């Protein structure tokens, strides 16, 4: 069985839900406290054993490349001022093996993943979506999926149950339970109306996928929203191979949603060693005043 060494992070979307902030700044660079959201995603990949990361980029996304590059002037300044902890932090982000490809036209998530075909070759790979950040200090969500892949040799979708009125925001999985937290996928629907959803088990931005997906993506016609949907290609893959849905452990934040972004900001701030205690006091006080 081939090891999961590579991951793709699609980051070409416009981020219209966060305008005007995203007019000149990639949405992936919006920070939770002080860390760009894409850095959380990259760190989860590295902490799950991923060695090479491909970011699918697009127009107006150069700040992402600069973020994961060296910054000689800044580094010299930090060194001069003796701010060595900040220097180490800045240098660390420049040492990650990140590669880039640009998606020329926004044809959907399936098309973005297809951009990774040459990079992945015939290896199984991971996909991490930037809108889903998962907090699990014990075991990253992607590592949980890789563990299932290593037992089954099959594609694995990271899922959690969502409320009935949320199913229309996600790819929804149907299948049969085959173990603890594990479902064998028999069907998938992209963003179904709640009356049509086969379950409440939603795919939440983490995937391990076998390379056979690429030829299926090439055949996938535009689906929901006129876009090439990864969900549609995965559904075809499930007819040819076993695919599993794994109900991963961890608190997941939907950064594609303003409320979700605020929840992530507040909870990550509360967990911080440097500002957490003071922020907790502030939140308690302010909640009664406003
Ligand atoms: C994408 C996928 C969807 C998945 C979701 C997870 O949708 O198409 O199947 O459930 O990510 O966040 P998006 O939110 O990019 O529209």
Coordinates of N, CA and C and ligand atoms in Angstrom, one line a residue, residues 17 109 129 131-132 169-171 190-191 203-205 207 229 231 252, ligand 1:
X17 N -18.0 35.8 0.4 CA -18.8 35.9 1.6 C -18.1 36.8 2.6
X109 N -14.8 22.8 -7.2 CA -13.8 22.0 -6.4 C -13.2 20.8 -7.2
X129 N -9.6 21.3 2.8 CA -10.3 22.5 2.4 C -10.1 23.6 3.5
X131 N -11.8 26.1 4.3 CA -12.9 26.6 5.1 C -13.2 25.8 6.3
X132 N -12.6 24.7 6.4 CA -12.8 23.8 7.6 C -11.6 23.7 8.5
X169 N -25.8 22.6 2.8 CA -24.5 23.3 2.7 C -23.3 22.3 2.4
X170 N -23.6 21.0 2.4 CA -22.5 20.1 2.3 C -22.7 18.9 1.4
X171 N -21.6 18.2 1.1 CA -21.8 16.9 0.4 C -22.2 15.9 1.5
X190 N -24.4 16.2 -3.5 CA -23.8 17.5 -3.2 C -25.0 18.4 -2.8
X191 N -24.9 19.0 -1.6 CA -25.8 20.0 -1.1 C -27.3 19.7 -1.4
X203 N -19.7 15.6 4.6 CA -18.2 15.7 4.3 C -17.7 17.0 4.7
X204 N -16.7 17.1 5.6 CA -16.3 18.4 6.2 C -14.8 18.7 5.9
X205 N -14.5 18.7 4.6 CA -13.2 19.3 4.2 C -12.0 18.5 4.4
X207 N -10.2 14.7 3.1 CA -10.3 13.6 2.2 C -9.0 12.9 2.1
X229 N -18.1 19.0 -9.6 CA -18.2 18.7 -8.1 C -17.3 17.5 -7.8
X231 N -17.7 15.8 -5.2 CA -18.7 14.8 -4.7 C -19.2 13.9 -5.8
X252 N -14.9 21.2 14.9 CA -14.7 21.8 13.6 C -15.4 23.1 13.4
Ligands
LIG1 C1 -17.3 21.8 -0.4 C2 -17.7 20.5 -1.0 C3 -18.8 19.8 -0.1 C4 -18.2 19.7 1.3 C5 -17.8 21.1 1.8 C6 -17.1 21.0 3.2 O1 -18.3 22.7 -0.6 O2 -18.2 20.6 -2.3 O3 -19.1 18.5 -0.6 O4 -19.2 19.2 2.2 O5 -16.9 21.7 0.9 O6 -16.9 22.2 3.8 P1 -18.1 24.3 -0.4 O7 -18.3 24.6 1.0 O8 -16.7 24.6 -0.9 O9 -19.2 24.9 -1.3

